[in-house]
XYZ file of C-alpha atoms in Angstrom:
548
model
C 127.494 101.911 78.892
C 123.967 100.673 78.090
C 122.479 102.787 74.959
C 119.194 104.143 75.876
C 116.165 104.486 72.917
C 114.632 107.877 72.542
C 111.614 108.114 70.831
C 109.387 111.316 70.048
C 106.203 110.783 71.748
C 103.674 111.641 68.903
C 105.516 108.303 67.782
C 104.378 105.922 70.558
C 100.784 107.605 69.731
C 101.257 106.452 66.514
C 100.290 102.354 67.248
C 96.713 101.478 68.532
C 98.458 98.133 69.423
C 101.259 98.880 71.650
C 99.991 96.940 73.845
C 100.015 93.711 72.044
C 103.259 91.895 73.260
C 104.342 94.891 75.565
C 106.451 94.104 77.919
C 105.109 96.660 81.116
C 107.725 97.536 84.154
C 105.614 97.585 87.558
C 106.916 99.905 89.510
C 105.988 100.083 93.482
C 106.598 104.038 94.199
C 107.126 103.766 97.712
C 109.971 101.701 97.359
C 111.779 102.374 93.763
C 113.566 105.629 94.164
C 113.314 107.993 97.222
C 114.447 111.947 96.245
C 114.249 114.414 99.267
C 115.516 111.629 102.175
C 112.334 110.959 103.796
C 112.454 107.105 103.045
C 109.384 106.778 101.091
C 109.807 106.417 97.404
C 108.325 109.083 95.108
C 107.381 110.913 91.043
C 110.729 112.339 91.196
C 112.682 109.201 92.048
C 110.640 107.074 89.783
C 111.621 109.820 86.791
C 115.444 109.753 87.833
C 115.888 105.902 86.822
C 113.236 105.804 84.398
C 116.868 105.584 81.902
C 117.334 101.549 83.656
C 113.452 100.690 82.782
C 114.666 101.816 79.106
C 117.777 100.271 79.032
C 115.573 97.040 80.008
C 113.874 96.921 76.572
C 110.663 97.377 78.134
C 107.606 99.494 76.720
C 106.097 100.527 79.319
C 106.062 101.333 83.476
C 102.907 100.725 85.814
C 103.116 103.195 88.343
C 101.124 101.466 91.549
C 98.674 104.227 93.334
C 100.141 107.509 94.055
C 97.342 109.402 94.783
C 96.023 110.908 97.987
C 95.625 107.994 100.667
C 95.575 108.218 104.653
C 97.488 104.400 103.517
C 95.814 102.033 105.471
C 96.465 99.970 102.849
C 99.246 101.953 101.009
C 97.888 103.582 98.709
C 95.025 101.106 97.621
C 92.454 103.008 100.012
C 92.184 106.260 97.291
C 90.817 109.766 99.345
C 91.011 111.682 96.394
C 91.430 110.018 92.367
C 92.642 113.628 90.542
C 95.749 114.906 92.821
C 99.260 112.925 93.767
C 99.986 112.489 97.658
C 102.190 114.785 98.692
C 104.335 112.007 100.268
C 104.653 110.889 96.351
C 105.014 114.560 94.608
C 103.089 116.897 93.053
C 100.511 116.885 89.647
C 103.138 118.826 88.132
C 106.144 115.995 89.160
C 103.716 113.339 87.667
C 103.560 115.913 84.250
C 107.179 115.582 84.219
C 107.343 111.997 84.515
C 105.215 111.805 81.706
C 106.893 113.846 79.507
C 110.542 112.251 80.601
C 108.807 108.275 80.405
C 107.385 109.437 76.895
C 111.060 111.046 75.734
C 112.516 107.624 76.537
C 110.262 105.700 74.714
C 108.422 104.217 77.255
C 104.491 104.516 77.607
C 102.783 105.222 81.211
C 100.006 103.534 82.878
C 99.023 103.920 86.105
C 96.873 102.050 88.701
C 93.146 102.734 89.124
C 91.432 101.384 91.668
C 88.090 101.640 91.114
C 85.913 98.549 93.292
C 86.611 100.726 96.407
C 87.539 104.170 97.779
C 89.298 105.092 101.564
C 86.684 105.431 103.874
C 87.933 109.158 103.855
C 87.273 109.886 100.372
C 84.714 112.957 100.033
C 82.100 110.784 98.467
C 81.728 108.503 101.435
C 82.142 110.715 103.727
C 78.516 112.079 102.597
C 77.187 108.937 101.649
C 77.089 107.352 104.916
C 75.774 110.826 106.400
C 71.968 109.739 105.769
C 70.223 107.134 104.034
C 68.525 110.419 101.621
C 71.508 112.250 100.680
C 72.810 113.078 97.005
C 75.438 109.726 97.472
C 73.464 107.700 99.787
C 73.509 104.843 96.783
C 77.042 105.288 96.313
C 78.193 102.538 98.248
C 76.968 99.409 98.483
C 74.657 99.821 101.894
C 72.660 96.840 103.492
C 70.209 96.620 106.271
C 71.344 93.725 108.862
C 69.128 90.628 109.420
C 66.461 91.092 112.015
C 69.128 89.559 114.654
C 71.016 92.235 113.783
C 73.988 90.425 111.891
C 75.410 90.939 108.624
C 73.036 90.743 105.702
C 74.967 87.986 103.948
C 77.831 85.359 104.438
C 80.099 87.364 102.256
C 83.760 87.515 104.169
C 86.802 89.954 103.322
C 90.578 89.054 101.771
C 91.864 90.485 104.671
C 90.071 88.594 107.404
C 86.528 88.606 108.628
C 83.028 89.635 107.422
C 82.826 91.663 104.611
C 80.370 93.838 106.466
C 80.914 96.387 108.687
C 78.737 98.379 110.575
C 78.311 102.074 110.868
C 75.739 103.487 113.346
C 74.793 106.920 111.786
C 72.921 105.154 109.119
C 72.531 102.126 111.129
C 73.451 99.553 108.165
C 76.022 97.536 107.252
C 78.568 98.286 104.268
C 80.413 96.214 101.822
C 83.795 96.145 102.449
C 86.101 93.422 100.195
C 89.403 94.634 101.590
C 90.258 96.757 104.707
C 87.012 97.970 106.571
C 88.750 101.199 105.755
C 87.837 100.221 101.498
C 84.066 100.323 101.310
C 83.137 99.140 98.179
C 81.393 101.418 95.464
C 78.289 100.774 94.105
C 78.144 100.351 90.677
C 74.969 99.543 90.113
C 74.294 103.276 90.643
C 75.113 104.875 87.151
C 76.595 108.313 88.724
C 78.997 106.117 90.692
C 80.200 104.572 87.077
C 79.725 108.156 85.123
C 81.920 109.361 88.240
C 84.618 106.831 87.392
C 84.942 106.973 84.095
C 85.915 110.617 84.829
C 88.441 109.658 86.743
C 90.057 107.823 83.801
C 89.719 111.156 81.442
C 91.121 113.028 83.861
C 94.537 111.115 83.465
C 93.988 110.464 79.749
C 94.010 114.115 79.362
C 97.485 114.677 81.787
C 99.411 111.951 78.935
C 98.803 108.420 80.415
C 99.037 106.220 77.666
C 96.584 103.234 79.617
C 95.351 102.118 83.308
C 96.195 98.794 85.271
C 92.866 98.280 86.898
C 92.555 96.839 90.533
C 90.359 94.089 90.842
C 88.778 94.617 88.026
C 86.300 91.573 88.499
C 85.032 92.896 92.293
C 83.312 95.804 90.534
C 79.768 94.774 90.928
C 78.416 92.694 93.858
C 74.948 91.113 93.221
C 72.295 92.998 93.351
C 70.164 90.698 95.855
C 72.782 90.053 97.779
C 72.719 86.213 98.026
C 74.803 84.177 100.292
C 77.892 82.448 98.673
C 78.022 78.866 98.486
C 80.230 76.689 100.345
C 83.493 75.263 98.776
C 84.512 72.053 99.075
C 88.030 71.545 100.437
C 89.723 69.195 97.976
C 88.121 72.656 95.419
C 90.146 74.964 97.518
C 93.685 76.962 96.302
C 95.429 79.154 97.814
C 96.293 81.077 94.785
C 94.210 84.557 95.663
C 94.491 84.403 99.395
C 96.949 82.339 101.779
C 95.530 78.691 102.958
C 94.922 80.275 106.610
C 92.192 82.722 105.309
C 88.721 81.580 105.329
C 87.695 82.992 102.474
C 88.981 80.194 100.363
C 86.270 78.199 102.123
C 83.866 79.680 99.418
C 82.366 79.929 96.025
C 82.618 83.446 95.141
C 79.371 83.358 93.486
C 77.830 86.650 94.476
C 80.678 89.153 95.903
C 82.271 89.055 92.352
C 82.444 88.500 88.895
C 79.099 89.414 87.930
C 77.529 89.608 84.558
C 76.944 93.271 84.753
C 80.727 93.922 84.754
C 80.594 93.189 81.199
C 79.102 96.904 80.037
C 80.918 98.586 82.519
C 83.996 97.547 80.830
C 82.890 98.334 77.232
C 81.681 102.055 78.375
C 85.484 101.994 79.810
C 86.975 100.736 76.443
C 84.783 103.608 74.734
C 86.630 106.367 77.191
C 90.299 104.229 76.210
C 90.235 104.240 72.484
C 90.019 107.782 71.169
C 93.713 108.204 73.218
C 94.993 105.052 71.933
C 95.261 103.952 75.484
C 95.063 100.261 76.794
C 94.179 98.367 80.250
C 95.225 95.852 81.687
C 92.849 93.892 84.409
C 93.948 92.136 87.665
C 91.062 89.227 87.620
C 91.541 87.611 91.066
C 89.784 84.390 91.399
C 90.578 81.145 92.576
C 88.578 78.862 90.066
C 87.950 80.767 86.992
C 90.360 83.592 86.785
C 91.465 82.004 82.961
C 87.682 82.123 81.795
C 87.119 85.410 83.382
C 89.761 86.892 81.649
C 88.499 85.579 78.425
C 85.651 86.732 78.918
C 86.671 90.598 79.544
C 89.232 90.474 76.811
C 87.396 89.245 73.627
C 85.148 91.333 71.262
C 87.679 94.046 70.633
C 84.943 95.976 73.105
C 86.296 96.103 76.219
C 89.718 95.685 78.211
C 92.826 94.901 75.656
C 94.580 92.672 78.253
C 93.742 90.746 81.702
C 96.077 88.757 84.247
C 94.920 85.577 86.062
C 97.274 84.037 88.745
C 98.093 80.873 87.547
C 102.017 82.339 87.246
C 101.460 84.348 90.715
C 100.354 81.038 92.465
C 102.546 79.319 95.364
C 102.984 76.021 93.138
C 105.570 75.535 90.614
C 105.140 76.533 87.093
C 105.787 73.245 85.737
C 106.032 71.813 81.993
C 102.651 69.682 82.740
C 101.236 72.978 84.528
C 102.106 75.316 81.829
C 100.405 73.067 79.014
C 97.247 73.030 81.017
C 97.156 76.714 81.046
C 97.419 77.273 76.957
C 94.887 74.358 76.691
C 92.427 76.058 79.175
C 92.941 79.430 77.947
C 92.088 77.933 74.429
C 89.230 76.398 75.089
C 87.884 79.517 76.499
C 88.625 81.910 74.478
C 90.996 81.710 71.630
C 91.288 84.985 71.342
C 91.897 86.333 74.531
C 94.470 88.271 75.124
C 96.603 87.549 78.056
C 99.206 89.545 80.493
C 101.280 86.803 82.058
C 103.494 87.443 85.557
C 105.463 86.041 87.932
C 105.780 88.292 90.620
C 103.944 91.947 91.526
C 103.722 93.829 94.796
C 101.129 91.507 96.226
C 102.936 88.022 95.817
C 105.854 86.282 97.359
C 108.738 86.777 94.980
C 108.864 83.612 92.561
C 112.283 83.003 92.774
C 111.724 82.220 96.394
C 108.364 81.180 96.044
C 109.452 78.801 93.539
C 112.616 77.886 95.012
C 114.665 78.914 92.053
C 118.408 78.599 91.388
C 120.492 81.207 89.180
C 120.296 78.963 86.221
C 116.564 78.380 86.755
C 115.293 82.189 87.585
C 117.243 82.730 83.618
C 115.528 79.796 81.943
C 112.158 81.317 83.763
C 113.005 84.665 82.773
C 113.200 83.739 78.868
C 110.261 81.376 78.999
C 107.927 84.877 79.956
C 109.321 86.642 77.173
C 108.454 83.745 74.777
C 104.943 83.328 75.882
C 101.761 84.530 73.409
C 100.539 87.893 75.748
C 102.092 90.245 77.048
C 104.163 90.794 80.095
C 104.539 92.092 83.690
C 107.801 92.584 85.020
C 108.112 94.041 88.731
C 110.734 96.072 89.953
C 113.962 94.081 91.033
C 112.387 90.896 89.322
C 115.440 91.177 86.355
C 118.051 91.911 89.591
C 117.214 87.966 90.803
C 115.874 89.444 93.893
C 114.631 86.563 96.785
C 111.047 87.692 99.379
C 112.980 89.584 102.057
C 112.590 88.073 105.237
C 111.314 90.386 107.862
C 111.153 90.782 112.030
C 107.448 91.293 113.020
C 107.981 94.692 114.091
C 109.164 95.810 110.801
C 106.204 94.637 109.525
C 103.842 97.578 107.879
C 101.319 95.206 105.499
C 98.105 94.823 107.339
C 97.388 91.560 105.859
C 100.366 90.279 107.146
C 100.155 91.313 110.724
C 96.610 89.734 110.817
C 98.036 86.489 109.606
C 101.099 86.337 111.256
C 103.387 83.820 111.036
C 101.567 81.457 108.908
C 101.216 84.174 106.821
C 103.943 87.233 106.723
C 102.292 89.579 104.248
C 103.216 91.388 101.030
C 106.071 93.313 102.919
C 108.770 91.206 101.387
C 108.018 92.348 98.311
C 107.842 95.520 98.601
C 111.404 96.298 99.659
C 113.175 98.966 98.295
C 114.808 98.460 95.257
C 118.389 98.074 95.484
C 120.919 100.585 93.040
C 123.935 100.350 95.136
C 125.664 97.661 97.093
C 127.842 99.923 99.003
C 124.777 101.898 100.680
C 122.774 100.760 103.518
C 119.934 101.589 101.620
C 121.014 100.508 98.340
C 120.935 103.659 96.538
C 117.788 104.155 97.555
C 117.481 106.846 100.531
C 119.351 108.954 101.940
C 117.313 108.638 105.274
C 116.085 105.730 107.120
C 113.506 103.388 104.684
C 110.045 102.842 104.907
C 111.078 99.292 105.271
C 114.669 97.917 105.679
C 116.993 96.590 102.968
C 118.475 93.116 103.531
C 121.508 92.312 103.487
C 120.740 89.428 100.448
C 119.635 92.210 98.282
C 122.420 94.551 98.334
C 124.880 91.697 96.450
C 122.204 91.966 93.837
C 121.956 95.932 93.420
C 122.023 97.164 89.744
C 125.457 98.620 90.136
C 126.542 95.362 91.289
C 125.288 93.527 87.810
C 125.703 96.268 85.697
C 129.491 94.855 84.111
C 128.186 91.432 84.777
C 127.556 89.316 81.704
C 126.106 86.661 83.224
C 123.956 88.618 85.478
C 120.829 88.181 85.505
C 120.130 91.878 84.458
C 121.883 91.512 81.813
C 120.208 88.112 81.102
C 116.873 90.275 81.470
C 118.180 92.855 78.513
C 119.307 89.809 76.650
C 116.076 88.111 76.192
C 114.064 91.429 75.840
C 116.164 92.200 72.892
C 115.487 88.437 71.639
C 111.560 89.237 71.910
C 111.881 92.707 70.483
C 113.976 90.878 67.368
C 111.397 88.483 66.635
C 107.909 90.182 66.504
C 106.464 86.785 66.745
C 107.177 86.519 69.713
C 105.464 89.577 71.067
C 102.270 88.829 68.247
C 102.324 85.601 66.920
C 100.079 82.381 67.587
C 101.040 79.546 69.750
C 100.946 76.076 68.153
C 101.671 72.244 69.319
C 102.210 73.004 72.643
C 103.429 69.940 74.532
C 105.016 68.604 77.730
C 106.946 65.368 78.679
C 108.040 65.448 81.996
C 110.377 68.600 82.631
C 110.494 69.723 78.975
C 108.061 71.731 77.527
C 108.088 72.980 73.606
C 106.080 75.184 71.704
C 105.669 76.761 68.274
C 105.558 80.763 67.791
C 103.918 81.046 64.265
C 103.049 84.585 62.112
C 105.383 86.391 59.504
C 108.266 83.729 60.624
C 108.343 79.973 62.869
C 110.163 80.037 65.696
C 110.683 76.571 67.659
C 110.873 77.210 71.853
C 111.957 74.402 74.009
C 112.803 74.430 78.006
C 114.150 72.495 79.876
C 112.838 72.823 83.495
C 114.750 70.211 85.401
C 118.140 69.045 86.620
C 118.204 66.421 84.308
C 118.729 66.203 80.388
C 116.303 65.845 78.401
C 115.656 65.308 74.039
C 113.767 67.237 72.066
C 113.154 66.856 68.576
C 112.092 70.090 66.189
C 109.579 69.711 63.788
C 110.482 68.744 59.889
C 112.646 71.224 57.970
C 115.660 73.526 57.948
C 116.099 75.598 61.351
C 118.146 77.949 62.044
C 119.869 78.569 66.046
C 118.476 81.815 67.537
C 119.841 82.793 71.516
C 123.795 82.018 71.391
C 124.067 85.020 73.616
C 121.725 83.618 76.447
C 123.075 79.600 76.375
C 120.378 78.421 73.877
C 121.213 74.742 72.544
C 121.511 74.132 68.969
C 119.492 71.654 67.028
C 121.805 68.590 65.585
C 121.402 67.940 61.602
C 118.709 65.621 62.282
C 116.651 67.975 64.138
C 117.147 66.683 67.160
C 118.690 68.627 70.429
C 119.916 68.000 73.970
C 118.941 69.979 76.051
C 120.872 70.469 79.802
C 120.054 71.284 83.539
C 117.634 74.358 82.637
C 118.636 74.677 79.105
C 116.671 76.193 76.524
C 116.596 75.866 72.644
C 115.189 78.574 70.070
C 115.231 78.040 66.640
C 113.689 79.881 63.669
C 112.607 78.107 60.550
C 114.543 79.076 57.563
C-alpha cells in the first residue's frame, strides 16, 4: 500500500515559495474521473483519486476549465468565470475538493482563461448589442477596410482570419481561437478591473494559484498593424501544426505586447496577499524563452511561465537541451521556468518522441532534475502513447479542421485509465466522452500499482529523489554540457549534485568533476562513478551523484 502525506492546510499557507520546484499534476476534468455515469469527467471524480496525485509526490493539481461553457472548445470558451458547469459539479463540489486537495497536502490551481470569453458570456452578449453601450469597448471591435474585408492580416490558431464579422454592429471582432472566443479588450481598464475579480473570487473559495491561458495573447496592438511575413526556413511548428498558415507569420502585433507587462504586475499584486502563485502558458514560436523571461523576473509579476521547447514535435536532444539553458541564460538568469512534456493540447511525448520503456524513465528523471518547476499531465507517469482515433470519434475542433494531416488534441485527452479489466478503465460507468483504447488499458494504474519497474512507480521513485534533495527543486544549474547523446549538468545550493543522461542506444563516458562523490538513485538504475571519477553510462542510463 502506498502511504499517503497529510498535511494541515494552514501549513501549505505557511511557504510564499511553494511554488519554487513544485512539481504541479494537470488534470483534464473531462476525462480523469467520471462519478454519476454520464461519461464526462467531473469535481467529484477528480476529489475521489486526488489520494494517487498524493501518492505521486506531487504538490500540486491544475484543474483545466470547469466553469460554465456551451464547449465549443471544451471548456476554453468561459460563459460565466464565478460558477462550475453543471456537467463538472457544483461551487460547493469544487469547496470540497479544496478542502480534500488541501487535507492531502496538495495545493490547487486552476485554469483562467482570461485573452477570451464564449461568445455567450453575458458581457459580450451586450457588447456587440451597439457600438454605445456600457461594454461596447469590451472586446476588441474593428471597422473593416473600405472593401469591406478584415481590418488587418491577423489569422486564427484554428484556421482562418482572425476576424469575424457580426452585422448588428457591422464590424469585425478579434477572434485568436474559435470564432466562438472573441478576444477581450484589455486596453479597456474595466475589462482588466473585471478580471482581476475573477481571480479574487477563487482566491477567496481556497485556490492556492491560477495556470493562466495564453497569457501572452492578452493585449493586441492598439493600431492594429498588419503582421509581417515569416520566412519559411524561420518557420516551426512548435505552437501550431506545419499545415496551419499561421506559422507563415511574425506575430508582431496579435501578441506579446509591451503593455502585458502591468497587467501582470496588477495580477501579482491580487496573488501575493494569499500566498498564491501562477503559472503562464507563453505560446510563441520564436521567442517563447525570452518572453517568459521577461514575465517572470522582478519578483513583480507571474512566479513561473512555460515555453514549448519540451512540448515541440522534435526530440529533446542532449545538443537541444544545452541550447535551451544557454538561451534561457542569456535572457534572463533569473527567470523562473515551468518545464513539460506533455499537457492536454500536445501529442503525448512518448509517442511524439518515439520513446521506448527505458527511454520514457530516463526522460521522466531528467524533468525532475531540471532548475524550474514541473508539469506533469494526467497518465504521463502511467507511460501512456497519443490514442489513435477514427474520424468520427473525433470531438476537437482543431482537429476536424485539419484532418488527417493534422488529428487534433483528442488523443490526449482520453480518459485516464484506473482499471484494466473495465472497458472504460475505471473510468465510467456509462459510455465515454471519448473511447478508451485498447493500448491504454495494459497501462491502467491498477495494472502498475505492484509493478516495480513500472513506470508509475518509476514516477514515485524519482519524485521522492527530487523531494530528498532540495537542490534539485531550488538550486542553480552549472557547467551544463553535451557531447553527442550525453548530456551532464551540475545542481549547486546547500549540497552538489552531479546529473548525467544518457540519451542514446549506445554507451557513452562521462567523467565527474574533481573530488569525493557519493552514488545517489540505486533504486531507479543510476550508474555509479568508478574511483577515478569516471562512469559508464548504458542504453538510456543515468548517473547522480552528490558531492561529499
Amino acid at each position: 500500500m502506498t502511504l499517503i502525506k497529510t498535511v494541515e492546510s494552514n501549513v501549505l499557507a505557511a511557504d510564499p515559495d511553494w511554488w519554487r520546484g513544485a512539481v504541479i499534476y494537470q488534470i483534464y476534468p473531462r476525462s480523469f474521473q467520471d462519478s454519476d455515469g454520464d461519461g464526462v469527467g467531473d469535481l467529484r471524480g477528480i476529489a475521489r483519486r486526488l489520494p494517487h496525485i498524493a501518492s505521486l509526490g506531487a504538490d500540486a493539481v491544475w484543474i483545466s476549465p470547469f466553469f460554465t461553457s456551451p464547449m465549443k472548445d471544451y471548456g476554453y470558451d468561459v460563459s460565466d468565470y464565478c460558477d462550475v458547469d453543471p456537467m463538472f459539479g457544483t461551487l460547493a463540489d469544487f469547496d470540497a475538493l479544496v478542502a480534500q486537495a488541501h487535507g492531502l497536502g496538495l495545493r490547487v490551481m486552476i485554469d483562467l482563461v482570461l485573452s477570451h470569453t464564449s461568445n455567450q458570456h453575458p458581457w459580450f452578449m451586450e457588447s456587440r448589442k451597439s457600438r454605445v453601450n456600457p461594454k461596447a469597448d469590451w472586446y476588441v471591435w474593428a471597422d473593416p477596410k473600405g472593401d469591406g474585408t478584415p481590418p488587418n492580416n491577423w489569422l486564427s490558431i484554428f484556421g482562418g482570419p482572425a476576424w469575424h464579422w457580426d452585422g448588428r454592429r457591422e464590424q469585425y471582432y478579434l477572434h485568436n481561437f474559435l470564432t466562438s472566443q472573441p478576444d477581450l479588450n484589455f486596453h479597456e481598464p474595466a475589462v482588466q478591473e473585471a478580471l482581476l475579480d475573477v481571480a479574487r473570487f477563487w482566491l477567496e473559495r481556497g485556490v492556492d494559484g491560477f495556470r493562466l491561458d495564453t497569457i501572452n495573447f492578452y493585449f493586441a496592438d492598439k493600431y492594429l498593424r498588419d503582421n509581417p511575413r515569416l520566412p519559411r526556413e524561420l518557420r516551426n511548428d512548435s505552437i501550431a501544426p506545419g499545415v496551419n498558415p499561421y506559422n507563415h507569420q511574425l506575430h508582431m502585433f496579435d501578441k506579446n505586447q509591451p503593455e502585458n507587462l502591468e497587467f501582470l504586475k496588477k495580477f501579482r499584486a491580487v496573488l501575493d496577499p494569499y500566498v498564491a502563485a501562477a503559472v503562464g502558458e507563453v505560446g510563441d514560436a520564436q521567442f517563447g524563452l525570452e518572453i517568459m523571461a521577461e514575465y517572470t523576473s522582478g519578483g513583480d509579476k507571474v512566479q513561473m511561465c512555460y515555453p514549448f521547447e519540451m512540448l515541440q514535435p522534435k526530440l529533446l536532444t542532449a545538443q537541444g537541451l544545452a541550447d535551451v539553458f544557454t538561451r534561457l541564460q542569456a535572457a534572463a538568469p533569473g527567470a523562473w521556468p515551468c518545464w513539460s512534456y506533455s499537457n492536454h493540447d500536445t501529442v503525448r511525448h512518448v509517442t511524439r518522441w518515439h520513446l521506448s520503456h527505458e527511454a520514457a524513465k530516463t526522460y521522466a528523471t531528467l524533468l525532475q532534475c531540471l532548475r524550474g518547476s514541473v508539469c506533469l499531465y494526467q497518465g504521463e507517469e502511467l507511460g501512456l502513447p497519443e490514442a489513435d482515433l477514427a474520424f468520427e470519434d473525433l470531438r476537437d475542433p482543431y482537429g476536424i479542421e485539419f484532418w488527417p494531416e493534422f488529428k487534433g488534441r483528442d488523443g490526449c485527452r482520453t480518459p485516464m485509465v484506473w482499471e484494466s479489466d473495465n472497458r472504460s478503465g475505471g473510468f465510467s460507468s456509462g459510455a465515454p466522452w471519448l473511447p478508451v483504447t485498447g493500448a491504454h488499458l495494459g497501462l491502467s494504474v491498477e495494472a502498475q500499482e505492484d509493478d516495480p519497474d513500472s513506470m508509475l512507480n518509476h514516477y514515485r521513485a524519482v519524485i521522492a529523489l527530487r523531494r530528498a534533495h532540495p537542490v534539485l527543486r531550488h538550486g542553480s544549474t552549472e557547467a551544463m554540457k553535451a557531447a553527442g547523446p550525453l548530456v551532464q549538468f551540475l545542481r549547486a545550493g546547500d549540497e552538489t549534485v552531479f546529473c548525467a543522461f544518457n540519451l542514446g542506444e549506445g554507451t557513452v563516458e562521462a567523467m565527474l568533476p574533481g573530488g569525493c562523490w557519493a552514488p545517489l538513485g540505486q533504486e531507479i538504475g543510476a550508474a555509479t562513478p568508478q574511483a577515478d571519477n569516471r562512469v559508464s553510462l548504458g542504453p538510456w542510463q543515468v548517473c547522480l551523484a552528490k558531492r561529499i
